[in-house]
XYZ file of C-alpha atoms in Angstrom:
306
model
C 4.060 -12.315 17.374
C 0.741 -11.243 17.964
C -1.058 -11.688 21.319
C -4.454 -11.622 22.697
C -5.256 -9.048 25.030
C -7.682 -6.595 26.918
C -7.907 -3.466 29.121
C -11.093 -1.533 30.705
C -13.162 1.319 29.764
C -15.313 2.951 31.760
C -15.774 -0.505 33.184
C -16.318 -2.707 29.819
C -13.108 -4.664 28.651
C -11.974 -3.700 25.423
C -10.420 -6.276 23.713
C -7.295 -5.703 21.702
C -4.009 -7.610 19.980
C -0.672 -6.401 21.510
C 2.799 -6.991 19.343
C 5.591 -7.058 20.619
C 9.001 -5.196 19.127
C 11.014 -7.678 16.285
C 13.744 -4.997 16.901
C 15.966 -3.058 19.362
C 15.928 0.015 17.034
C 13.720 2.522 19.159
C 14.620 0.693 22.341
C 16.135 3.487 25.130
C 16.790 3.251 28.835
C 13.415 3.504 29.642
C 11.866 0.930 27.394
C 10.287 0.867 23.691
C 7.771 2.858 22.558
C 3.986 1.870 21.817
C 1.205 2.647 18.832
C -1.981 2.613 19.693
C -4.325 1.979 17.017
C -8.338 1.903 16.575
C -10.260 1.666 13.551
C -12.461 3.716 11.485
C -16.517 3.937 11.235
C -17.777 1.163 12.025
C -15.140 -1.117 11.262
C -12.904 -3.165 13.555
C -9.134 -4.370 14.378
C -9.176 -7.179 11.847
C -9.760 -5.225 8.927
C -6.639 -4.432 7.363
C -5.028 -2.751 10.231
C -2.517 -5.897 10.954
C -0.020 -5.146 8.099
C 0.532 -1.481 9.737
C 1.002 -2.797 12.938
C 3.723 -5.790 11.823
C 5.499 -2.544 10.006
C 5.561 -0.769 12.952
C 6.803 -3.696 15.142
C 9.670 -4.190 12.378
C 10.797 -0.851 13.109
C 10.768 -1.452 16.914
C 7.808 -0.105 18.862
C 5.298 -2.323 20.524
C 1.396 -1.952 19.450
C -1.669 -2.227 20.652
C -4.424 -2.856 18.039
C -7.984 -2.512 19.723
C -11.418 -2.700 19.191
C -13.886 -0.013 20.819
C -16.710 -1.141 22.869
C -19.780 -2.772 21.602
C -17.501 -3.808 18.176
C -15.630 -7.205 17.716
C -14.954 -8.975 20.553
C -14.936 -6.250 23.153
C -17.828 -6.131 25.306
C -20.392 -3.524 26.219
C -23.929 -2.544 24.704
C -25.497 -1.249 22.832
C -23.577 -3.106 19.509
C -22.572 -1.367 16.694
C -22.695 2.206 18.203
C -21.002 4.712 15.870
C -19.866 7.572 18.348
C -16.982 9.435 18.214
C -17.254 10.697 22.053
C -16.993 6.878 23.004
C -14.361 5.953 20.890
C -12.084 8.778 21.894
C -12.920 7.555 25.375
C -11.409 4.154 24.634
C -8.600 5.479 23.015
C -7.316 7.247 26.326
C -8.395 4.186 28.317
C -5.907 2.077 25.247
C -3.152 4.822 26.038
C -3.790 4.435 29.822
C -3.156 0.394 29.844
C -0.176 0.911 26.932
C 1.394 3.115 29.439
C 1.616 0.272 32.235
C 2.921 -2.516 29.819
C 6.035 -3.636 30.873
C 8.989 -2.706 28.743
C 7.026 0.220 27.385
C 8.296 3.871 27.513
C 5.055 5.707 28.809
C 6.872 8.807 27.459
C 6.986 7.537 23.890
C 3.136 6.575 22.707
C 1.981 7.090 19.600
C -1.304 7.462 18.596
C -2.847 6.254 15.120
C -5.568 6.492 13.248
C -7.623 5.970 9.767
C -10.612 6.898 8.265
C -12.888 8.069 11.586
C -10.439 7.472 13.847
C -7.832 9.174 11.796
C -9.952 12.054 13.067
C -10.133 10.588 16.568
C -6.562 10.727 17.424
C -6.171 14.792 16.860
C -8.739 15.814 19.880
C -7.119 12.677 21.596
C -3.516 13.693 21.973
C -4.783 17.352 22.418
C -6.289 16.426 25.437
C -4.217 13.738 26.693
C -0.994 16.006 26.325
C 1.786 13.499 26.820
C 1.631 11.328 23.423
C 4.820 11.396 21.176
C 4.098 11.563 18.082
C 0.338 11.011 16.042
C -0.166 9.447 12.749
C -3.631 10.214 11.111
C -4.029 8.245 7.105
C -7.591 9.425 5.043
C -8.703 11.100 8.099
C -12.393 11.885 8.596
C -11.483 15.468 10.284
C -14.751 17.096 9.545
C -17.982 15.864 10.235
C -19.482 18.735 9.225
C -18.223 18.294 6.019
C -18.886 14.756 5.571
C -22.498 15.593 5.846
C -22.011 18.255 3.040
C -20.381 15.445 0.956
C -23.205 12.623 1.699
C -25.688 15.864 0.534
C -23.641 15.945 -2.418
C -23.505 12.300 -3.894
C -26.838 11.173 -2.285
C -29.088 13.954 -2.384
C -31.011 16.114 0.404
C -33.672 13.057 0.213
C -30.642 10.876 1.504
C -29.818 13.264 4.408
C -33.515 13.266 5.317
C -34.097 9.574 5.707
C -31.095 8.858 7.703
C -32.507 11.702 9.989
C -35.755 9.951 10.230
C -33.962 6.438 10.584
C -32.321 8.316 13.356
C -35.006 9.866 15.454
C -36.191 6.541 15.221
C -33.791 5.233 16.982
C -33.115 7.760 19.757
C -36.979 7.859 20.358
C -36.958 3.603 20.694
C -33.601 3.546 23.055
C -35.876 5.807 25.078
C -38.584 3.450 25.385
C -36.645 1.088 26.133
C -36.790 -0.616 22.868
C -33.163 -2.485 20.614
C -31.388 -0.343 18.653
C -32.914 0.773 15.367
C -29.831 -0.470 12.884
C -29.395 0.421 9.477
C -26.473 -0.188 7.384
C -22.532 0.987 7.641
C -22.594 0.994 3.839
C -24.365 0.410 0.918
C -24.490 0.532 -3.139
C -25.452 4.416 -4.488
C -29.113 4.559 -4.137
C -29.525 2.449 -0.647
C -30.419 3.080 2.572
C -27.091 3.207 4.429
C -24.420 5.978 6.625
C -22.184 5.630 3.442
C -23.020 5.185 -0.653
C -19.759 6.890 -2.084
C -19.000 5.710 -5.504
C -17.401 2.259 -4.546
C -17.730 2.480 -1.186
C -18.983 -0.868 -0.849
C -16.661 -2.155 -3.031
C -13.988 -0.476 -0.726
C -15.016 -1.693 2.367
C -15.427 -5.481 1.202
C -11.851 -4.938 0.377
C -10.411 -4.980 4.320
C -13.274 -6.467 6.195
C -12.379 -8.672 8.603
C -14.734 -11.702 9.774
C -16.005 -9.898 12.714
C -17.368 -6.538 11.068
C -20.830 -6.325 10.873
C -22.130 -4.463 8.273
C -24.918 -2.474 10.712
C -24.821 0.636 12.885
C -27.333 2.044 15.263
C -29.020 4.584 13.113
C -28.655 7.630 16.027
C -25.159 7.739 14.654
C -25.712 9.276 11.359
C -27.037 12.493 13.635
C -23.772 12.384 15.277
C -21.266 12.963 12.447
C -21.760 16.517 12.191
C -20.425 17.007 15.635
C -17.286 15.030 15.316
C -14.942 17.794 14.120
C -11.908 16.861 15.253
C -10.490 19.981 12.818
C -11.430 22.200 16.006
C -8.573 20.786 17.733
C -5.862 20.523 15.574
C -4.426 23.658 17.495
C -3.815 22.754 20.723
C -1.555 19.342 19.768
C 1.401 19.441 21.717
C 2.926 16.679 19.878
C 3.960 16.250 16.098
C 1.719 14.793 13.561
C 1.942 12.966 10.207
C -1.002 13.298 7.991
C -1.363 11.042 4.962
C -3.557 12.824 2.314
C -5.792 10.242 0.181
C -6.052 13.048 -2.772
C -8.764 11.293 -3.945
C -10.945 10.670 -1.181
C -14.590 10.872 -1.616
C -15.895 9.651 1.573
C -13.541 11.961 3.894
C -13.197 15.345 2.355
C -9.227 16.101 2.015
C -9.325 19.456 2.309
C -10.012 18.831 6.174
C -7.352 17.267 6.245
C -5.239 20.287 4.904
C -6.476 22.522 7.534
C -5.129 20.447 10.683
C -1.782 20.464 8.929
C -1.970 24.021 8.530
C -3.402 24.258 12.375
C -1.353 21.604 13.643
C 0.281 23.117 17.596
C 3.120 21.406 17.288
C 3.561 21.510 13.944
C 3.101 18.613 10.752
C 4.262 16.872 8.363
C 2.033 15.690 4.983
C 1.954 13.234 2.498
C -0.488 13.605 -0.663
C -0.972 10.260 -2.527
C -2.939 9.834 -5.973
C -5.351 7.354 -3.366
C -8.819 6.976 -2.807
C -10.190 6.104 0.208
C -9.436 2.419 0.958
C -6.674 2.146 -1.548
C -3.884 2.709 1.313
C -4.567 0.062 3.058
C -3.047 -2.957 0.357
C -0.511 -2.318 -2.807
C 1.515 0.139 -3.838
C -0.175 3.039 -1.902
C -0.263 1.090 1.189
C 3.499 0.656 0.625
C 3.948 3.859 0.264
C 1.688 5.259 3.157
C 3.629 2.588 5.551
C 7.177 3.377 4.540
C 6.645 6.905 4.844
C 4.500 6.494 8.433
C 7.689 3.992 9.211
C 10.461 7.085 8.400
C 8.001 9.326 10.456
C 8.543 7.076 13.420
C 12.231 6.872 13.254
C 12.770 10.620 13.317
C 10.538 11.231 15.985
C 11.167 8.122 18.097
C 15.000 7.487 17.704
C 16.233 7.342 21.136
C 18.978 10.416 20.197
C 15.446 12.242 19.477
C 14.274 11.676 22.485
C 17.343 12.728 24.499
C 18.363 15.637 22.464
């Protein structure tokens, strides 16, 4: 059963969907463990992340399924803000309130993550500490690199008008002035953050009714700094990495390195997938089942003990 809920960050409620456990299996003397889930660039919790969650509720943790501020229903201005420093914010301030549920091992949280905030939950649990387990699916792990690749498929022209759309915008929130928006995605050609090869087509795919297909345009400056890559050495806890092989929006060969640097060590799973093709049929079966296993190895209460 899912449930409407909410928790603060940095004084804005987030607002969020909280399952319950279906089953006993992960249960321990201390109570059940929790996921904690956000969603990737520019998207939010009602596009395509509910199937994952259900899985993971099957299996018997509890989750907690939340939109960042300024996206969905939270609250908080500006709308539509793409940046990473924020969203990690509200992912501690997610772990914070999972910690306090009732029935909820504070011990056992998991963080997960896809797309952009596949690359949010690395530099998260590095610097939180005290997280279980992560699990990271087409991970966006190199901003740096995801600049490269936009330079790639759309041309140095490309990377120079989102710059200008940009400086744009930082100069108007300056002044005063609304946010400067430009498109999340677009067709190959357009003016928007992403125009992979059927990237629209892709994101159409999961949407949810309350993404908005618009993003302050300061964002596309940011991506180069999210490199969440730089952290994948100080994780203290274990990490599962799904691989979409044939990604060409976040470069999978990023994704490679933090298994190689992972702290605590990390386990990797390479599917034939593009990027959005993990999240329905076959390779969303497989990504879940395998994300599922992950969960009962690491979670099981013997684990735990032992």
């Amino acid at each position: 059963m899912v449930s409407e809920t909410g928790f603060d960050s940095h004084g804005t409620r987030c607002a969020a969907w909280y399952l319950e456990a279906t089953s006993d299996a992960l249960t321990g003397s201390r109570g059940r463990p929790c996921v904690v889930m956000g969603h990737g660039f520019g998207a939010t919790r009602d596009a395509g992340l509910l199937p994952f969650a259900e899985r993971f509720a099957a299996a018997g943790a509890d989750v907690l399924v939340f939109d960042y501020r300024g996206y969905g229903t939270s609250d908080g201005t500006p709308r539509q803000n793409v940046w990473h420093v924020r969203h990690r914010e509200d992912y501690h301030a997610a772990i914070a309130h999972a910690r306090g549920l009732a029935g909820v091992d504070a011990d056992r949280i998991v963080l997960w993550g896809s797309s952009y905030s596949g690359g949010h939950v690395v530099p998260v649990a590095a610097k939180d500490g005290q997280v279980a387990a992560v699990i990271s699916q087409g991970a966006a792990m190199d901003g740096l690199a995801a600049l490269l690749e936009i330079g790639r498929y759309a041309g140095v022209g490309q990377l120079l008008k989102l710059t200008g759309h940009a400086l744009r915008d930082i100069v108007g929130s300056l002044l005063g002035r609304e946010p400067h928006l430009i498109p999340v995605v677009g067709p190959p050609g357009s003016l928007a953050a992403i125009t992979a090869d059927g990237a629209e087509t892709g994101y159409r795919s999961i949407m949810g009714p309350t993404f908005r297909n618009e993003m302050c345009a300061r964002g596309a400056l940011l991506i180069p700094l999210n490199r969440p890559v730089t952290a994948a050495s100080k994780l203290r806890a274990p990490i599962f990495l799904v691989v979409a092989a044939d990604d060409n929006i976040a470069p999978p060969s990023a994704v490679r390195a933090v298994a190689a640097k992972a702290g605590a060590g990390s386990e990797i799973l390479e599917l034939p997938s593009g990027h959005f093709d993990i999240y329905s049929g076959e390779m969303f079966q497989r990504s879940v089942d395998a994300q599922v296993a992950f969960l009962q190895r690491t979670l099981r209460v013997e684990a735990v003990a032992g």
